[in-house]
Coordinates of C-alpha atoms and ligand atoms in Angstrom, one line a residue:
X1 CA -247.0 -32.1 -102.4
X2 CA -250.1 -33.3 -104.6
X3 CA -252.1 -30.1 -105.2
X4 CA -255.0 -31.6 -106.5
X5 CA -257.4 -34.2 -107.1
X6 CA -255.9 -35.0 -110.1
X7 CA -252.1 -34.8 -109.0
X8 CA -250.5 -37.8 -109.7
X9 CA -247.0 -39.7 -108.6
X10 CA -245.1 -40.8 -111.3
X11 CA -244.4 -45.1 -110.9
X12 CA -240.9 -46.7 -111.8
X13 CA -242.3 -47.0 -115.2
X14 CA -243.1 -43.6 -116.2
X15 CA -246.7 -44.1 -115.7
X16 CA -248.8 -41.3 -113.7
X17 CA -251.1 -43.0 -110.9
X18 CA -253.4 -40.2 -108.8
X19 CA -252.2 -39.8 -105.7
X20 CA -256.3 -40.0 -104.9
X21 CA -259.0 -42.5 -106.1
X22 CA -262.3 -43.8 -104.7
X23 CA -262.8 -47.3 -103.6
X24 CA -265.3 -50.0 -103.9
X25 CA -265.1 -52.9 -102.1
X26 CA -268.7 -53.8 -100.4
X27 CA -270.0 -51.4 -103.0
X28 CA -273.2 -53.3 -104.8
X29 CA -273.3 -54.3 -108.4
X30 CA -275.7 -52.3 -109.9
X31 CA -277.1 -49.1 -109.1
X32 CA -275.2 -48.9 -105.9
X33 CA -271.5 -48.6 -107.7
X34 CA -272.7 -47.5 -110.5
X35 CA -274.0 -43.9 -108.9
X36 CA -271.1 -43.8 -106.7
X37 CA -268.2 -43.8 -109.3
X38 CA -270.5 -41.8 -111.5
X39 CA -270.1 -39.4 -108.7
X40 CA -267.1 -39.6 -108.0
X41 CA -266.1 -38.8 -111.5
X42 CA -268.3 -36.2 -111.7
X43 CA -266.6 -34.3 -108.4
X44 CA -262.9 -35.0 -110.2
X45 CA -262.3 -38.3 -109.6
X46 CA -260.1 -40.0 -112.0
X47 CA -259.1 -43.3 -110.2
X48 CA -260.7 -46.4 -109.5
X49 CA -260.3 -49.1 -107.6
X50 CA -262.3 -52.6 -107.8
X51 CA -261.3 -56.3 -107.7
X52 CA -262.6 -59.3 -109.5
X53 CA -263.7 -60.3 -106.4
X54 CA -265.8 -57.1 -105.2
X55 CA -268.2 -58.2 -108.1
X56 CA -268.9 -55.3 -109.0
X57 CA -266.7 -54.7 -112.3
X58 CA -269.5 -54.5 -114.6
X59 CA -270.8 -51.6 -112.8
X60 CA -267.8 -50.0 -112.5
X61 CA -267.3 -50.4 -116.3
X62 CA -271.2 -49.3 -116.8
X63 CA -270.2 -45.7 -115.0
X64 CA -267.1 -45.3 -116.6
X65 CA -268.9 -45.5 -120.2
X66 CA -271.6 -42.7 -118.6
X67 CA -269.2 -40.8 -117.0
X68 CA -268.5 -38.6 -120.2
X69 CA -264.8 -38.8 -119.4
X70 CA -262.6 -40.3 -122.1
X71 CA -260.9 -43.4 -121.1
X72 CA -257.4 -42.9 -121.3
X73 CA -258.2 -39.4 -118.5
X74 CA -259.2 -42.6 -115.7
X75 CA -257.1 -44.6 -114.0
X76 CA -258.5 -48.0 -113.5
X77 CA -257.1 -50.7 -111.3
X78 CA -258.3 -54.1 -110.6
X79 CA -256.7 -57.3 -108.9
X80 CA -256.1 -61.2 -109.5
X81 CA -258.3 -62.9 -107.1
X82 CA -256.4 -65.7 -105.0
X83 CA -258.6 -68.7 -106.6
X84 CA -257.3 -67.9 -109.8
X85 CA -253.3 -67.5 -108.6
X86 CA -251.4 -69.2 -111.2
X87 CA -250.1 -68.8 -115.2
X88 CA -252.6 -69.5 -117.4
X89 CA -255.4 -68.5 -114.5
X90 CA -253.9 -65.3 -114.1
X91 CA -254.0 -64.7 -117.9
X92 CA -257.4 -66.0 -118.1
X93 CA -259.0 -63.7 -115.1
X94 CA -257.5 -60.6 -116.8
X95 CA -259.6 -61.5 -120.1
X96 CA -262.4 -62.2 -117.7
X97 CA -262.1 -58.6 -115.8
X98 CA -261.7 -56.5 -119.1
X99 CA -264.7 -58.0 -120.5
X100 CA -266.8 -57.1 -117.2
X101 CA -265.3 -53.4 -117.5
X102 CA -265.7 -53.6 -121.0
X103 CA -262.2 -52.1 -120.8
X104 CA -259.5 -53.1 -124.0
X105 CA -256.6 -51.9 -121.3
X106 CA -256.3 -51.8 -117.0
X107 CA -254.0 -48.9 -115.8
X108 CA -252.9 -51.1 -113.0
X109 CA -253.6 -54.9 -112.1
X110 CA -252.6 -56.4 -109.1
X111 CA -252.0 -59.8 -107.2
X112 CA -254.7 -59.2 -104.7
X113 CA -253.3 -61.3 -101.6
X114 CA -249.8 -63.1 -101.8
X115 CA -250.9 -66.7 -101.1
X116 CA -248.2 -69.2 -100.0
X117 CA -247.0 -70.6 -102.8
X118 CA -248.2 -69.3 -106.1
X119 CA -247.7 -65.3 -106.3
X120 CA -244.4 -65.8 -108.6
X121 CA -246.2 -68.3 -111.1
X122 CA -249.2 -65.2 -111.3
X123 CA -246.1 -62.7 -111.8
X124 CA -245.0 -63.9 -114.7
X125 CA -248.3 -63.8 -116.1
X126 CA -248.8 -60.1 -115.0
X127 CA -245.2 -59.3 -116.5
X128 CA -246.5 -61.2 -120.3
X129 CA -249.9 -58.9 -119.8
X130 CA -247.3 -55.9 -119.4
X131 CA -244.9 -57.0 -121.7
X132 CA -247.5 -57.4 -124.0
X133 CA -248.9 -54.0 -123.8
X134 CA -252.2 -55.2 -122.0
X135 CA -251.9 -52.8 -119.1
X136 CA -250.1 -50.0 -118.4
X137 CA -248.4 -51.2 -114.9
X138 CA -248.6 -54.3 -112.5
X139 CA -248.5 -54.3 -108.9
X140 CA -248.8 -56.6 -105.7
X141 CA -251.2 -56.3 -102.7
X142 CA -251.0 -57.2 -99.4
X143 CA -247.6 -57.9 -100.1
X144 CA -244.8 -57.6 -96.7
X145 CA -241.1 -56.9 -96.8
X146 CA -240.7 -60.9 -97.1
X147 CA -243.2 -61.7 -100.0
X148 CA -241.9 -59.0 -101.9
X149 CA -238.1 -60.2 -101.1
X150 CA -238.7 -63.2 -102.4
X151 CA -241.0 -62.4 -105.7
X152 CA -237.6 -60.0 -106.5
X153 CA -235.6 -63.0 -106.6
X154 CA -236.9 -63.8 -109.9
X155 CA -239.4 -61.1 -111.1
X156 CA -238.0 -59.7 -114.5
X157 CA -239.9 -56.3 -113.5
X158 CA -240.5 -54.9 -110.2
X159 CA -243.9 -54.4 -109.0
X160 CA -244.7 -50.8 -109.5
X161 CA -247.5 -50.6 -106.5
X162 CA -248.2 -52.1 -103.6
X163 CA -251.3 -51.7 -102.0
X164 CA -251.3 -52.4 -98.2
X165 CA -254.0 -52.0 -95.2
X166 CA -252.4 -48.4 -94.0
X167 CA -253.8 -46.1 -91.8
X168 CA -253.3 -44.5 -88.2
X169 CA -253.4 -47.5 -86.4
X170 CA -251.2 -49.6 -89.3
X171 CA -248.4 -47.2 -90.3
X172 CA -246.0 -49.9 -91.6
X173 CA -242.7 -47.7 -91.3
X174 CA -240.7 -50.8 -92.3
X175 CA -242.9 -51.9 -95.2
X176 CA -243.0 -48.1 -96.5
X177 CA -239.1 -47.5 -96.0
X178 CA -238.8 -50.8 -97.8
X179 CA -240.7 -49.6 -101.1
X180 CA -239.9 -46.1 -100.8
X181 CA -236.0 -47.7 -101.5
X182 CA -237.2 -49.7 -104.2
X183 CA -238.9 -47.5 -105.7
X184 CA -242.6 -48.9 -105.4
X185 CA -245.6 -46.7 -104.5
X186 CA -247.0 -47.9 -101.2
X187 CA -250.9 -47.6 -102.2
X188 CA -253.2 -47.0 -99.1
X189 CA -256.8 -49.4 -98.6
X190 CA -258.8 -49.2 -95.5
X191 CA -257.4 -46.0 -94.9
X192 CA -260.2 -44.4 -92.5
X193 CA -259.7 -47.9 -91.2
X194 CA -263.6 -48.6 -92.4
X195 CA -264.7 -45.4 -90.7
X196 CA -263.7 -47.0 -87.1
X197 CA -260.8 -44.0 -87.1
X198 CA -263.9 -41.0 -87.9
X199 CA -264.3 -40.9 -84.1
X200 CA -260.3 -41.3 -82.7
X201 CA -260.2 -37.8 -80.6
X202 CA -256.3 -36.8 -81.5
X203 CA -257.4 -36.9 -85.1
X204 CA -260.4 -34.7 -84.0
X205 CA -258.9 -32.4 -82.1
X206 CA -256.2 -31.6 -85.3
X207 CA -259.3 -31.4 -87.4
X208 CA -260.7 -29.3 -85.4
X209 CA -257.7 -26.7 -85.7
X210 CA -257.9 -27.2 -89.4
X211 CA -261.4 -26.5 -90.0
X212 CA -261.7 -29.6 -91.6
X213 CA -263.1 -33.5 -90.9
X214 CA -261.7 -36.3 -89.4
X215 CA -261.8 -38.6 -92.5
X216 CA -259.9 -35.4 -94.4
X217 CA -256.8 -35.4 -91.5
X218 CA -256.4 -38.7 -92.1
X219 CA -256.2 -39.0 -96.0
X220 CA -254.2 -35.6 -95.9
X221 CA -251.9 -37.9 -93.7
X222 CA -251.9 -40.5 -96.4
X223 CA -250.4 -37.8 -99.0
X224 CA -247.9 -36.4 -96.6
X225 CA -246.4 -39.6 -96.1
X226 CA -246.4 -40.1 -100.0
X227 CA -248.9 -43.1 -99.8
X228 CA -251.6 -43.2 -102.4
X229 CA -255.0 -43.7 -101.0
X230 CA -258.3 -44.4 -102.2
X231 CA -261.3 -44.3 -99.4
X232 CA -264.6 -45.7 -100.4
X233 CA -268.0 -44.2 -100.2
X234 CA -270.9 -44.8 -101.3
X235 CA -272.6 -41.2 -100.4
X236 CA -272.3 -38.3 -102.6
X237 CA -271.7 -35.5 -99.6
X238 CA -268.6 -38.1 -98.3
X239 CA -267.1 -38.8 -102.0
X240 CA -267.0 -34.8 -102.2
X241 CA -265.9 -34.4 -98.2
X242 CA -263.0 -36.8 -98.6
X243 CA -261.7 -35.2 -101.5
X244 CA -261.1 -32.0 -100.2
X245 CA -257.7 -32.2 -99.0
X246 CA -255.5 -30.1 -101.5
X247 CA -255.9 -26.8 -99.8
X248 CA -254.3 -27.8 -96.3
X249 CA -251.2 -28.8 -94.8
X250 CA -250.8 -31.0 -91.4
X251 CA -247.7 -29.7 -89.5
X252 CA -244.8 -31.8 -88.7
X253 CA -245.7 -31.6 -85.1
X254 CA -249.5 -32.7 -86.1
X255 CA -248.0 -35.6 -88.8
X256 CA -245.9 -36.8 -85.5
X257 CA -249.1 -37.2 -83.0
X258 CA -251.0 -38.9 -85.8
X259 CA -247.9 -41.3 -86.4
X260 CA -248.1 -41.6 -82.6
X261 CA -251.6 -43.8 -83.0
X262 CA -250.1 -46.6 -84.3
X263 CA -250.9 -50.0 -82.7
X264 CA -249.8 -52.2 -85.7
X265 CA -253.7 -53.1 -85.7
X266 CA -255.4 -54.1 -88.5
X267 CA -258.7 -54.0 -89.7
X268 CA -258.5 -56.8 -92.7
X269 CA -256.8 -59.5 -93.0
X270 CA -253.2 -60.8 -92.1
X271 CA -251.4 -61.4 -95.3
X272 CA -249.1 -64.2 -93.7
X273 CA -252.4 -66.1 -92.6
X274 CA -255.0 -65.1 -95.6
X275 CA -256.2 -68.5 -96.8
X276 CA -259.3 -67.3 -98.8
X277 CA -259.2 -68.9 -101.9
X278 CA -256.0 -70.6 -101.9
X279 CA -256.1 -74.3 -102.2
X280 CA -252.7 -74.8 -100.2
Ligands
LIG1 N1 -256.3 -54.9 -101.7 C1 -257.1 -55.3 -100.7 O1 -256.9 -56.4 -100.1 C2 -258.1 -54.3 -100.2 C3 -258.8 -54.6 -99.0 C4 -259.8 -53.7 -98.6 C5 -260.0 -52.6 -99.3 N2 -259.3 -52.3 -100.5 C6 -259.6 -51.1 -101.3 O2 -259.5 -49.9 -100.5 C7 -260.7 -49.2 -100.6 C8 -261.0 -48.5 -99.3 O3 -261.0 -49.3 -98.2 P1 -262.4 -49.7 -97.4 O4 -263.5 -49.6 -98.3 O5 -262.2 -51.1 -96.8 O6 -262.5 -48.7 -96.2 P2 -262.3 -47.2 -95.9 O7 -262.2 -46.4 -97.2 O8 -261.3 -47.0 -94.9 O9 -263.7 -46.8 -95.2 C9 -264.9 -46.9 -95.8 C10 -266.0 -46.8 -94.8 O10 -265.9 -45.5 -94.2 C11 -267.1 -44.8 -94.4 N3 -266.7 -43.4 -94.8 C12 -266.2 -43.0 -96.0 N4 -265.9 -41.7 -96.0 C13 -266.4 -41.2 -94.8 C14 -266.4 -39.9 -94.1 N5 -265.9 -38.9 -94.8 N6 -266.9 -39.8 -92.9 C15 -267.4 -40.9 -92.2 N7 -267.3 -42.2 -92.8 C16 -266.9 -42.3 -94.0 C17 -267.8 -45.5 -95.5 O11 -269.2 -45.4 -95.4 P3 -270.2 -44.9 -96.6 O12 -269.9 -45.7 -97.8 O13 -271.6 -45.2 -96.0 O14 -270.0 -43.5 -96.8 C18 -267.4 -46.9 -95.3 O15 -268.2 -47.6 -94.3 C19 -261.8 -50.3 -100.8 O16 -263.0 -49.8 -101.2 C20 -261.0 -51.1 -101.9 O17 -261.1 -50.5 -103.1 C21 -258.4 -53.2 -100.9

């Protein structure tokens, strides 16, 4: 079991990935993301997780640079946005995105949403940026048993990460069995299910035993289950709350009722019906 904030699981490649990193979609270019990942970093945060289409890269990159950590102790991730699904595109918005961080390397970049049509054409490009030694791992997102059935059919290397809606009420046994087997780390967004699980009373009621919060039962859950998660905040006191997880273990009895919540409901988008950005 991770043992502390900067624990990490190993991916397919040999890579280490932190089992815990800080979010910032909705986070606001400028100030906004730049305080909170200074913070974060400052508390013992060493992963990051923003998307070309969060527009808030520069930011991100801006903290980084003031965070006094050297670069190769972060983990930084960032994602293909679905306008921009295709070869040369692909290769194109990873240019774009390291110039925003002001990043030479990514740690991870991921197809952001699997699209209809396209995601294998944006593979290749993310296995010539890997091949290439541009970035130290590629993964998917939002990507189900199916879309990642079919991008195996052809992929030359298998996404290391695949970062899924996952929490309480979206435990996606199948989808985590599936990637457990092939050896892809199931990477957790939403997971306080944008603060709507904060007030579910089961999870209170095992916090309360615990001495500890809500939003901490929850992303100790995420560990237990071996998913890597990476909760969003944009308050100081919360950044420092949610990362205090390594000193606590849910029971199996506990890790059962919290399983017990599911309702296969999500809280974001469907990846079989997420049209944003896509032309087809
Ligand atoms: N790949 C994808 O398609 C995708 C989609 C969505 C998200 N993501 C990634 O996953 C990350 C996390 O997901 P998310 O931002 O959607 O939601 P989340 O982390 O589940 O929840 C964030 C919300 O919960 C609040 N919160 C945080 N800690 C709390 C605490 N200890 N107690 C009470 N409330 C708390 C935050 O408010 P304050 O900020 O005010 O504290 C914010 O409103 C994102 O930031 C992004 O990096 C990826």
């Amino acid at each position: 079991m991770p043992n502390s904030l900067t624990a990490t699981t190993t991916l397919h490649n040999g890579v280490k990935m932190p089992w815990f990193g800080l979010g910032v979609f909705k986070v606001k270019e400028g100030s906004e993301v730049i305080e909170s990942v200074k913070a974060a970093i400052k508390n013992g945060y060493r992963s990051i997780d923003t998307a070309a289409v969060y527009q808030n890269e520069e930011g991100v990159g801006q903290a980084i640079r003031e965070s006094g950590i050297n670069r190769e102790e972060l983990f930084v991730t960032s994602k293909v946005w679905n306008s921009d699904q295709g070869y040369e595109s692909t290769l194109q918005a990873y240019e774009t995105s390291l110039k925003k961080l002001g990043l030479e390397y990514l740690d991870l970049y991921l197809i952001h949403w699997p699209g209809k049509t396209k995601f294998k054409e944006t593979w290749k490009a993310l296995e010539k940026l890997y091949k290439d030694g541009r970035v130290r791992a590629i993964g998917v997102s939002n990507f189900k048993v199916h879309h990642l059935e079919e991008l195996l059919k052809d992929a030359e290397i298998k996404p290391m990460v695949n970062q899924v809606e996952y929490h309480p009420h979206l435990t996606q046994k199948d989808l985590l069995t599936y990637c457990q087997n092939q050896g892809i780390q199931l990477e957790a967004w939403s997971p306080l299910k944008q603060g709507q699980l904060i007030s579910d009373p089961t999870i209170n009621e095992i916090a309360e035993k615990y001495g500890k919060t809500a939003a901490q039962v929850i992303l100790r859950w995420d560990l237990q289950t071996e998913v890597v998660t990476i909760p969003k905040s944009i308050k100081e006191h919360r950044i420092i709350e949610n990362a205090n997880i390594f000193d606590f273990e849910l029971s199996q009895e506990d890790m059962k009722k919290i399983d017990a919540l599911n309702k296969d409901e999500r809280v974001g988008s469907d990846p079989d019906t997420m049209s944003a950005g896509f032309e087809d």
